[in-house]
Amino acid sequence: MALNVVVGITGGIAAYKAVNVVRSLVLVGHDVHVVATDAALRFVGRPTLEAISRNPVHSELYEGVAEVRHVAIGQAADLIVIAPATANTIAKLAAGIADDLLGNTVLASTAPLVIAPAMHTEMWQNPATVANIATLRSRGVSVVGPAVGQLTGRDSGPGRLEEPETIVAAALAVYAEHAARLAASGDLSGRRVVVTAGGTREPLDPVRFLGNRSSGRQGVAIAAAARARGADVTLIAAHLEVSPPEGVTLVEASTARELQQAVTDAAADADILVMAAAVADYRPAVVVDSKIKKESQGDTLELSLVKNPDILAELGAARRAGEYPGLRLVGFAAETEPDPAALLELGRAKIARKGADLLVVNRVGWTEGFATDGNSVVVLDGAGDIVSEAAGSKMSVADRILDAIVALD
Ligand code: CTP
């Protein structure tokens, strides 16, 4: 699962090696955002970091103020890795100083923090640094290295930045441990969660269909996160572009009507249903048995479509009529409306129409250019009030959505 990883780079000679830390993380599929101090950018160029990370590099505290970037980057992070971490940065982290973008990012984040110190041996062994490292460790910060070896000058000893592969492996292991610890907290333990994901396809003939571009990533992330939090998960999958997570019961459905059947079967003994799938509202009125031929059509081909059942709205209505007692219903709405207030109004009308407990509204375009590989959502409750806003990797957004569901109890 792609993580949103912030790589903090501070001003030491070893900053050039941070390029390989960024590269290794990108190559294994993570979405990497570099936050560099001004001093770091004297050692390694912004264009290099932007090309390698495939994202803009942030360094200025007073840039991106409208999107509250000084906290947004930290809030969206799943993991923060600072490599190299200079003695000065370590001291600032220990004191909680936020006089630059990196300091703000770290303070605004609840993600695991991994630092890879690099400095001369005397600085590493200085009692101030020793005390600062002890403080950071006591707060749960993971420290990778430093290695012992040749330093920048003629000296050698402890203080050399760990090798980039070692830093990346250690950081990902720290994240895995953190995720496992969260899972062990198990706030969905024993709950039966059904998630629909992907996009339905409505056949026209044996070789063609009407479909949509949903990849299923957000629904799969919700299924994975619910599983990690202890739930018994059924994933109803409509043409996923990503692999389903381990440990869930997988039910494949192709069309809206197949998905409805699968949802109805699974909802009977479910506690929570999350309808993340993009379901076709209409299907061809007639499915032809053999391939539609041009010769039989002429210059235009008219398709007649009939309405599909609205699965969520029907469940909402059934629940109002007393069926499915105790079932929590969560819908999705991906809207293209650019105006935030109008978008929320559409969301409010939709949740009222569907009779769901929560509606996850995708804020398409609100944070363009930032969490490109992630998602940005607003969660509305039945009264149309905002109960949560989340931006970041699809995994972290999944956890915030599950937090909102857990908070309904
Ligand atoms: N949904 C459903 N059955 C359908 C269509 C949608 O259960 N036939 C569910 C989706 O899974 C999603 C929610 O309803 O959770 C909202 O889907 P969306 O396509 O945004 O809404 P529509 O009802 O299609 O409304 P509109 O086309 O007006 O936006």
Short mmCIF file of C-alpha atoms and ligand atoms in Angstrom, two decimals:
data_model
loop_
_atom_site.label_atom_id
_atom_site.label_comp_id
_atom_site.label_asym_id
_atom_site.label_seq_id
_atom_site.Cartn_x
_atom_site.Cartn_y
_atom_site.Cartn_z
CA MET A 1 0.00 0.00 0.00
CA ALA A 2 1.47 3.37 -1.03
CA LEU A 3 2.34 5.50 1.97
CA ASN A 4 2.65 9.26 2.15
CA VAL A 5 6.26 9.63 3.31
CA VAL A 6 7.78 12.97 4.25
CA VAL A 7 11.56 12.99 3.87
CA GLY A 8 13.11 15.82 5.87
CA ILE A 9 16.56 16.83 4.70
CA THR A 10 18.76 19.04 6.85
CA GLY A 11 22.02 20.82 6.17
CA GLY A 12 24.95 18.46 6.27
CA ILE A 13 27.33 17.15 3.63
CA ALA A 14 25.49 13.82 3.78
CA ALA A 15 22.42 15.55 2.29
CA TYR A 16 23.54 14.27 -1.11
CA LYS A 17 22.88 10.74 0.12
CA ALA A 18 19.28 11.70 0.96
CA VAL A 19 18.63 11.63 -2.79
CA ASN A 20 18.99 7.85 -2.63
CA VAL A 21 16.69 7.63 0.38
CA VAL A 22 14.04 9.49 -1.62
CA ARG A 23 14.69 7.40 -4.72
CA SER A 24 14.43 4.05 -2.91
CA LEU A 25 11.12 5.07 -1.34
CA VAL A 26 9.72 6.24 -4.70
CA LEU A 27 10.87 3.08 -6.46
CA VAL A 28 8.95 0.87 -4.05
CA GLY A 29 5.83 2.90 -4.82
CA HIS A 30 5.55 5.42 -2.00
CA ASP A 31 4.41 9.02 -2.45
CA VAL A 32 7.36 11.06 -1.21
CA HIS A 33 7.24 14.72 -0.18
CA VAL A 34 10.57 16.36 0.54
CA VAL A 35 10.77 19.07 3.19
CA ALA A 36 14.25 20.56 3.09
CA THR A 37 15.81 23.17 5.33
CA ASP A 38 17.48 26.16 3.66
CA ALA A 39 20.85 24.74 4.69
CA ALA A 40 20.02 21.39 3.04
CA LEU A 41 19.34 23.18 -0.25
CA ARG A 42 22.92 24.53 -0.16
CA PHE A 43 24.16 20.96 -0.33
CA VAL A 44 21.70 19.44 -2.78
CA GLY A 45 19.66 21.10 -5.51
CA ARG A 46 15.91 21.48 -5.47
CA PRO A 47 15.55 20.28 -9.12
CA THR A 48 17.31 17.01 -8.25
CA LEU A 49 15.00 16.41 -5.30
CA GLU A 50 11.88 17.36 -7.29
CA ALA A 51 12.81 15.08 -10.18
CA ILE A 52 13.64 12.15 -7.92
CA SER A 53 10.66 12.57 -5.57
CA ARG A 54 8.26 13.43 -8.43
CA ASN A 55 6.70 16.09 -6.18
CA PRO A 56 7.42 19.75 -5.38
CA VAL A 57 10.03 20.27 -2.68
CA HIS A 58 8.88 22.41 0.22
CA SER A 59 11.19 24.53 2.33
CA GLU A 60 9.46 27.84 2.99
CA LEU A 61 7.30 28.35 6.05
CA TYR A 62 5.49 31.24 4.41
CA GLU A 63 4.62 29.54 1.14
CA GLY A 64 1.31 27.73 0.66
CA VAL A 65 -0.25 29.58 3.60
CA ALA A 66 -3.72 29.39 2.02
CA GLU A 67 -3.60 25.59 2.25
CA VAL A 68 -2.10 25.81 5.76
CA ARG A 69 0.94 23.95 4.50
CA HIS A 70 2.95 24.28 7.71
CA VAL A 71 0.63 21.74 9.31
CA ALA A 72 -0.93 20.07 6.23
CA ILE A 73 2.24 18.24 5.22
CA GLY A 74 2.68 16.73 8.68
CA GLN A 75 -1.00 15.87 9.07
CA ALA A 76 -1.03 14.02 5.75
CA ALA A 77 2.14 12.01 6.46
CA ASP A 78 2.08 8.31 7.30
CA LEU A 79 5.79 8.34 8.10
CA ILE A 80 8.47 11.03 8.51
CA VAL A 81 12.12 10.25 7.85
CA ILE A 82 14.78 12.89 8.52
CA ALA A 83 18.03 12.06 6.75
CA PRO A 84 20.51 13.42 7.42
CA ALA A 85 19.57 14.84 10.81
CA THR A 86 22.21 17.36 11.91
CA ALA A 87 23.11 18.03 15.55
CA ASN A 88 21.28 21.36 15.23
CA THR A 89 18.07 19.74 13.92
CA ILE A 90 18.23 17.07 16.62
CA ALA A 91 18.50 19.80 19.26
CA LYS A 92 15.54 21.64 17.76
CA LEU A 93 13.44 18.47 17.60
CA ALA A 94 14.25 17.68 21.22
CA ALA A 95 13.13 21.18 22.24
CA GLY A 96 10.05 21.18 19.99
CA ILE A 97 11.23 24.24 18.09
CA ALA A 98 9.20 25.09 14.99
CA ASP A 99 11.05 27.97 13.36
CA ASP A 100 11.11 26.34 9.93
CA LEU A 101 8.82 24.20 7.80
CA LEU A 102 10.39 20.92 8.91
CA GLY A 103 9.95 21.76 12.60
CA ASN A 104 6.28 22.62 12.01
CA THR A 105 5.75 19.49 9.94
CA VAL A 106 7.12 17.26 12.70
CA LEU A 107 5.11 18.98 15.44
CA ALA A 108 1.87 18.77 13.45
CA SER A 109 2.24 15.06 12.78
CA THR A 110 1.25 11.95 14.69
CA ALA A 111 3.13 9.73 12.22
CA PRO A 112 6.14 7.72 13.34
CA LEU A 113 9.38 9.74 13.13
CA VAL A 114 12.67 8.17 12.08
CA ILE A 115 15.89 10.17 12.14
CA ALA A 116 19.27 9.28 10.67
CA PRO A 117 21.90 11.46 12.34
CA ALA A 118 25.08 12.51 10.55
CA MET A 119 27.80 14.68 12.06
CA HIS A 120 31.38 14.63 13.25
CA THR A 121 32.19 12.25 16.07
CA GLU A 122 32.82 15.07 18.59
CA MET A 123 29.36 16.53 17.91
CA TRP A 124 27.69 13.11 18.16
CA GLN A 125 29.42 12.43 21.47
CA ASN A 126 28.83 15.90 22.88
CA PRO A 127 26.71 15.63 26.05
CA ALA A 128 24.16 18.02 24.54
CA THR A 129 23.59 15.75 21.54
CA VAL A 130 23.65 12.63 23.75
CA ALA A 131 20.93 14.15 25.96
CA ASN A 132 18.88 15.29 22.96
CA ILE A 133 18.98 11.84 21.39
CA ALA A 134 17.93 10.28 24.72
CA THR A 135 15.00 12.73 24.90
CA LEU A 136 13.89 11.89 21.37
CA ARG A 137 14.17 8.14 21.96
CA SER A 138 12.13 8.48 25.15
CA ARG A 139 9.36 10.05 23.04
CA GLY A 140 9.35 7.12 20.65
CA VAL A 141 11.51 8.62 17.90
CA SER A 142 13.53 5.93 16.09
CA VAL A 143 17.19 6.63 15.48
CA VAL A 144 18.98 4.87 12.63
CA GLY A 145 22.76 4.96 12.91
CA PRO A 146 25.00 6.81 12.75
CA ALA A 147 27.46 4.35 11.25
CA VAL A 148 31.12 4.26 12.17
CA GLY A 149 33.50 5.09 9.33
CA GLN A 150 35.12 7.72 7.19
CA LEU A 151 33.68 11.19 7.81
CA THR A 152 33.84 14.21 5.52
CA GLY A 153 37.35 15.30 6.43
CA ARG A 154 40.27 13.05 7.23
CA ASP A 155 38.68 11.91 10.46
CA SER A 156 36.69 8.76 10.96
CA GLY A 157 34.52 7.41 13.77
CA PRO A 158 30.83 7.29 14.68
CA GLY A 159 28.85 10.00 12.88
CA ARG A 160 28.62 8.78 9.31
CA LEU A 161 25.12 8.70 7.81
CA GLU A 162 23.77 5.15 7.60
CA GLU A 163 23.51 3.77 4.09
CA PRO A 164 20.29 4.90 2.33
CA GLU A 165 18.97 1.32 1.92
CA THR A 166 19.47 0.70 5.64
CA ILE A 167 17.61 3.92 6.50
CA VAL A 168 14.70 3.06 4.18
CA ALA A 169 14.44 -0.52 5.45
CA ALA A 170 14.53 0.65 9.07
CA ALA A 171 11.94 3.39 8.45
CA LEU A 172 9.51 1.03 6.71
CA ALA A 173 9.95 -1.49 9.53
CA VAL A 174 9.12 1.26 12.04
CA TYR A 175 5.96 2.08 10.07
CA ALA A 176 4.97 -1.62 9.92
CA GLU A 177 5.40 -1.92 13.68
CA HIS A 178 3.37 1.25 14.25
CA ALA A 179 0.56 -0.07 12.01
CA ALA A 180 0.61 -3.42 13.81
CA ARG A 181 0.38 -1.64 17.17
CA LEU A 182 -2.63 0.35 15.96
CA ALA A 183 -4.21 -2.85 14.73
CA ALA A 184 -3.63 -4.51 18.06
CA SER A 185 -5.65 -1.68 19.65
CA GLY A 186 -8.44 -3.32 17.64
CA ASP A 187 -11.28 -0.82 17.95
CA LEU A 188 -13.15 -2.77 15.25
CA SER A 189 -12.38 -6.11 16.79
CA GLY A 190 -15.21 -8.57 16.20
CA ARG A 191 -17.18 -6.11 14.04
CA ARG A 192 -18.41 -7.34 10.66
CA VAL A 193 -17.54 -4.79 8.01
CA VAL A 194 -18.62 -4.99 4.37
CA VAL A 195 -16.85 -2.73 1.86
CA THR A 196 -17.68 -2.36 -1.82
CA ALA A 197 -14.87 -1.16 -4.07
CA GLY A 198 -14.11 -0.59 -7.74
CA GLY A 199 -16.47 0.23 -10.56
CA THR A 200 -19.28 -1.82 -12.07
CA ARG A 201 -19.41 -2.73 -15.77
CA GLU A 202 -22.69 -3.01 -17.64
CA PRO A 203 -22.44 -5.23 -20.72
CA LEU A 204 -23.69 -4.11 -24.12
CA ASP A 205 -22.72 -7.26 -25.98
CA PRO A 206 -20.24 -10.09 -25.32
CA VAL A 207 -17.23 -7.81 -25.87
CA ARG A 208 -18.29 -4.33 -24.74
CA PHE A 209 -19.42 -2.66 -21.57
CA LEU A 210 -20.28 0.72 -20.06
CA GLY A 211 -17.95 1.36 -17.16
CA ASN A 212 -16.24 4.03 -15.11
CA ARG A 213 -12.72 4.88 -14.03
CA SER A 214 -12.87 3.85 -10.39
CA SER A 215 -9.74 1.83 -9.54
CA GLY A 216 -10.98 0.59 -6.18
CA ARG A 217 -7.91 1.95 -4.32
CA GLN A 218 -9.83 3.87 -1.64
CA GLY A 219 -12.25 1.00 -0.97
CA VAL A 220 -9.40 -1.50 -0.79
CA ALA A 221 -7.58 0.80 1.66
CA ILE A 222 -10.72 0.91 3.84
CA ALA A 223 -10.98 -2.89 3.77
CA ALA A 224 -7.28 -3.21 4.67
CA ALA A 225 -7.51 -0.63 7.46
CA ALA A 226 -10.68 -2.23 8.90
CA ARG A 227 -8.97 -5.64 8.84
CA ALA A 228 -5.90 -4.14 10.55
CA ARG A 229 -8.21 -2.75 13.26
CA GLY A 230 -9.57 -6.18 13.99
CA ALA A 231 -12.74 -6.30 11.86
CA ASP A 232 -14.06 -9.34 10.07
CA VAL A 233 -14.09 -7.88 6.53
CA THR A 234 -15.97 -8.81 3.37
CA LEU A 235 -14.74 -6.95 0.29
CA ILE A 236 -17.22 -6.85 -2.58
CA ALA A 237 -14.99 -6.14 -5.54
CA ALA A 238 -16.04 -4.76 -8.91
CA HIS A 239 -13.10 -4.81 -11.32
CA LEU A 240 -10.31 -3.72 -8.98
CA GLU A 241 -7.10 -2.33 -10.46
CA VAL A 242 -5.23 -3.17 -7.27
CA SER A 243 -4.78 -6.40 -5.32
CA PRO A 244 -7.24 -7.03 -2.53
CA PRO A 245 -5.75 -7.05 0.97
CA GLU A 246 -4.85 -10.25 2.80
CA GLY A 247 -7.24 -11.66 5.33
CA VAL A 248 -10.56 -10.46 3.89
CA THR A 249 -13.40 -12.47 2.36
CA LEU A 250 -13.50 -11.53 -1.31
CA VAL A 251 -16.74 -11.53 -3.31
CA GLU A 252 -16.51 -10.54 -6.96
CA ALA A 253 -19.36 -8.61 -8.59
CA SER A 254 -19.38 -7.20 -12.10
CA THR A 255 -22.65 -5.37 -12.71
CA ALA A 256 -24.71 -3.12 -10.45
CA ARG A 257 -27.30 -5.86 -10.04
CA GLU A 258 -24.65 -8.45 -9.12
CA LEU A 259 -23.21 -5.97 -6.64
CA GLN A 260 -26.67 -5.42 -5.19
CA GLN A 261 -27.13 -9.16 -4.69
CA ALA A 262 -23.73 -9.48 -3.02
CA VAL A 263 -24.40 -6.46 -0.78
CA THR A 264 -27.85 -7.69 0.22
CA ASP A 265 -26.43 -11.12 1.12
CA ALA A 266 -23.53 -9.64 3.11
CA ALA A 267 -25.51 -6.84 4.80
CA ALA A 268 -27.83 -9.32 6.50
CA ASP A 269 -25.34 -9.96 9.29
CA ALA A 270 -23.03 -6.94 8.95
CA ASP A 271 -22.43 -4.17 11.46
CA ILE A 272 -21.00 -1.65 8.99
CA LEU A 273 -21.45 -1.27 5.22
CA VAL A 274 -19.16 1.12 3.33
CA MET A 275 -20.30 1.72 -0.26
CA ALA A 276 -17.09 2.94 -1.84
CA ALA A 277 -17.80 1.35 -5.23
CA ALA A 278 -18.78 3.49 -8.20
CA VAL A 279 -22.04 1.89 -9.25
CA ALA A 280 -23.48 2.49 -12.71
CA ASP A 281 -26.74 4.40 -12.44
CA TYR A 282 -27.94 3.02 -15.80
CA ARG A 283 -27.42 -0.14 -17.83
CA PRO A 284 -28.18 -0.96 -21.48
CA ALA A 285 -31.85 -1.92 -21.79
CA VAL A 286 -30.91 -4.82 -24.03
CA VAL A 287 -27.76 -6.95 -23.90
CA VAL A 288 -27.21 -8.38 -27.35
CA ASP A 289 -26.01 -11.97 -27.63
CA SER A 290 -23.57 -11.39 -30.46
CA LYS A 291 -21.18 -8.52 -31.19
CA ILE A 292 -22.96 -5.39 -32.42
CA LYS A 293 -21.88 -4.90 -36.06
CA LYS A 294 -21.34 -1.54 -37.77
CA GLU A 295 -23.16 -2.71 -40.91
CA SER A 296 -26.35 -3.21 -38.98
CA GLN A 297 -26.12 0.27 -37.38
CA GLY A 298 -25.23 2.89 -39.98
CA ASP A 299 -23.64 6.21 -38.91
CA THR A 300 -25.13 6.47 -35.45
CA LEU A 301 -25.80 3.96 -32.77
CA GLU A 302 -28.44 4.78 -30.23
CA LEU A 303 -28.30 3.07 -26.89
CA SER A 304 -31.28 2.84 -24.68
CA LEU A 305 -30.45 2.69 -20.98
CA VAL A 306 -32.58 1.76 -18.02
CA LYS A 307 -32.06 2.77 -14.43
CA ASN A 308 -30.19 0.46 -12.08
CA PRO A 309 -31.34 0.02 -8.50
CA ASP A 310 -29.81 2.56 -6.12
CA ILE A 311 -28.36 0.04 -3.70
CA LEU A 312 -27.49 2.49 -0.95
CA ALA A 313 -30.79 4.37 -1.12
CA GLU A 314 -32.75 1.10 -1.06
CA LEU A 315 -30.83 -0.07 2.01
CA GLY A 316 -31.37 3.33 3.64
CA ALA A 317 -35.12 3.02 2.98
CA ALA A 318 -35.22 -0.58 4.24
CA ARG A 319 -33.47 0.51 7.40
CA ARG A 320 -35.99 3.29 7.95
CA ALA A 321 -38.67 0.62 7.62
CA GLY A 322 -37.06 -1.29 10.50
CA GLU A 323 -34.87 -3.75 8.60
CA TYR A 324 -31.12 -4.14 9.24
CA PRO A 325 -31.25 -2.89 12.83
CA GLY A 326 -27.80 -1.86 14.01
CA LEU A 327 -26.30 -1.62 10.51
CA ARG A 328 -24.17 1.48 9.96
CA LEU A 329 -24.45 2.74 6.38
CA VAL A 330 -21.67 4.79 4.81
CA GLY A 331 -21.86 6.20 1.29
CA PHE A 332 -19.41 7.97 -0.99
CA ALA A 333 -19.88 10.93 -3.29
CA ALA A 334 -17.18 12.00 -5.73
CA GLU A 335 -18.31 15.38 -6.97
CA THR A 336 -16.73 17.63 -9.56
CA GLU A 337 -18.30 20.81 -8.17
CA PRO A 338 -15.37 23.23 -7.70
CA ASP A 339 -17.01 25.54 -5.18
CA PRO A 340 -16.52 24.13 -1.64
CA ALA A 341 -19.82 25.46 -0.29
CA ALA A 342 -21.81 24.17 -3.28
CA LEU A 343 -20.00 20.83 -3.00
CA LEU A 344 -21.08 20.49 0.62
CA GLU A 345 -24.64 21.34 -0.36
CA LEU A 346 -24.58 18.54 -2.94
CA GLY A 347 -23.27 16.21 -0.25
CA ARG A 348 -25.99 17.23 2.18
CA ALA A 349 -28.71 16.63 -0.40
CA LYS A 350 -27.17 13.26 -1.28
CA ILE A 351 -26.97 11.93 2.27
CA ALA A 352 -30.56 12.96 2.89
CA ARG A 353 -31.61 11.16 -0.31
CA LYS A 354 -29.67 8.00 0.52
CA GLY A 355 -30.54 7.71 4.19
CA ALA A 356 -26.95 6.88 5.16
CA ASP A 357 -25.29 7.57 8.53
CA LEU A 358 -22.20 9.09 6.93
CA LEU A 359 -21.29 10.35 3.47
CA VAL A 360 -17.67 10.63 2.38
CA VAL A 361 -17.43 13.52 -0.08
CA ASN A 362 -14.35 13.63 -2.30
CA ARG A 363 -12.97 17.14 -2.50
CA VAL A 364 -11.81 16.83 -6.09
CA GLY A 365 -9.47 19.71 -6.89
CA TRP A 366 -9.31 21.31 -3.43
CA THR A 367 -5.71 20.34 -2.78
CA GLU A 368 -4.48 19.90 -6.32
CA GLY A 369 -0.81 19.34 -6.67
CA PHE A 370 -0.27 18.31 -3.10
CA ALA A 371 -1.40 14.80 -2.17
CA THR A 372 -1.50 13.66 -5.78
CA ASP A 373 -1.31 9.97 -5.01
CA GLY A 374 -3.71 10.31 -2.12
CA ASN A 375 -7.17 11.55 -1.45
CA SER A 376 -8.90 14.45 0.23
CA VAL A 377 -12.35 14.02 1.75
CA VAL A 378 -14.98 15.60 3.96
CA VAL A 379 -17.21 13.28 5.99
CA LEU A 380 -20.79 14.44 6.60
CA ASP A 381 -23.21 12.98 9.10
CA GLY A 382 -26.93 12.41 8.59
CA ALA A 383 -27.68 15.99 9.65
CA GLY A 384 -25.28 17.26 6.98
CA ASP A 385 -22.68 18.42 9.51
CA ILE A 386 -18.97 17.93 8.86
CA VAL A 387 -17.67 15.31 11.28
CA SER A 388 -14.23 14.82 9.78
CA GLU A 389 -11.89 16.16 7.12
CA ALA A 390 -8.94 14.13 5.95
CA ALA A 391 -6.20 14.43 3.37
CA GLY A 392 -3.27 12.17 2.73
CA SER A 393 -2.57 8.68 1.48
CA LYS A 394 -5.62 6.53 0.79
CA MET A 395 -4.56 4.41 3.79
CA SER A 396 -4.55 7.36 6.20
CA VAL A 397 -7.83 8.68 4.75
CA ALA A 398 -9.27 5.17 5.27
CA ASP A 399 -8.31 5.30 8.93
CA ARG A 400 -9.91 8.73 9.41
CA ILE A 401 -13.13 7.44 7.78
CA LEU A 402 -13.10 4.44 10.12
CA ASP A 403 -12.49 6.80 13.08
CA ALA A 404 -15.66 8.68 12.08
CA ILE A 405 -17.60 5.40 11.86
CA VAL A 406 -16.32 4.23 15.27
CA ALA A 407 -17.30 7.64 16.72
CA LEU A 408 -20.95 7.02 15.73
CA ASP A 409 -21.30 4.56 18.64
N1 CTP B 1 -24.71 4.02 -5.24
C1 CTP B 1 -25.49 2.89 -5.13
N2 CTP B 1 -26.23 2.46 -6.20
C2 CTP B 1 -26.24 3.16 -7.35
C3 CTP B 1 -25.47 4.34 -7.48
C4 CTP B 1 -24.70 4.75 -6.39
O1 CTP B 1 -25.49 2.27 -4.07
N3 CTP B 1 -26.98 2.74 -8.36
C5 CTP B 1 -23.94 4.46 -4.08
C6 CTP B 1 -22.45 4.60 -4.32
O2 CTP B 1 -21.77 3.40 -4.02
C7 CTP B 1 -22.06 5.72 -3.39
C8 CTP B 1 -23.31 6.57 -3.30
O3 CTP B 1 -24.39 5.73 -3.73
O4 CTP B 1 -21.79 5.25 -2.09
C9 CTP B 1 -23.31 7.82 -4.12
O5 CTP B 1 -23.02 7.54 -5.45
P1 CTP B 1 -22.99 8.71 -6.52
O6 CTP B 1 -22.69 8.10 -7.85
O7 CTP B 1 -22.10 9.82 -6.03
O8 CTP B 1 -24.48 9.25 -6.44
P2 CTP B 1 -25.71 9.04 -7.35
O9 CTP B 1 -26.76 8.41 -6.54
O10 CTP B 1 -25.31 8.35 -8.59
O11 CTP B 1 -26.15 10.54 -7.60
P3 CTP B 1 -25.73 11.53 -8.80
O12 CTP B 1 -25.57 10.70 -10.02
O13 CTP B 1 -26.86 12.46 -8.85
O14 CTP B 1 -24.46 12.19 -8.35
#
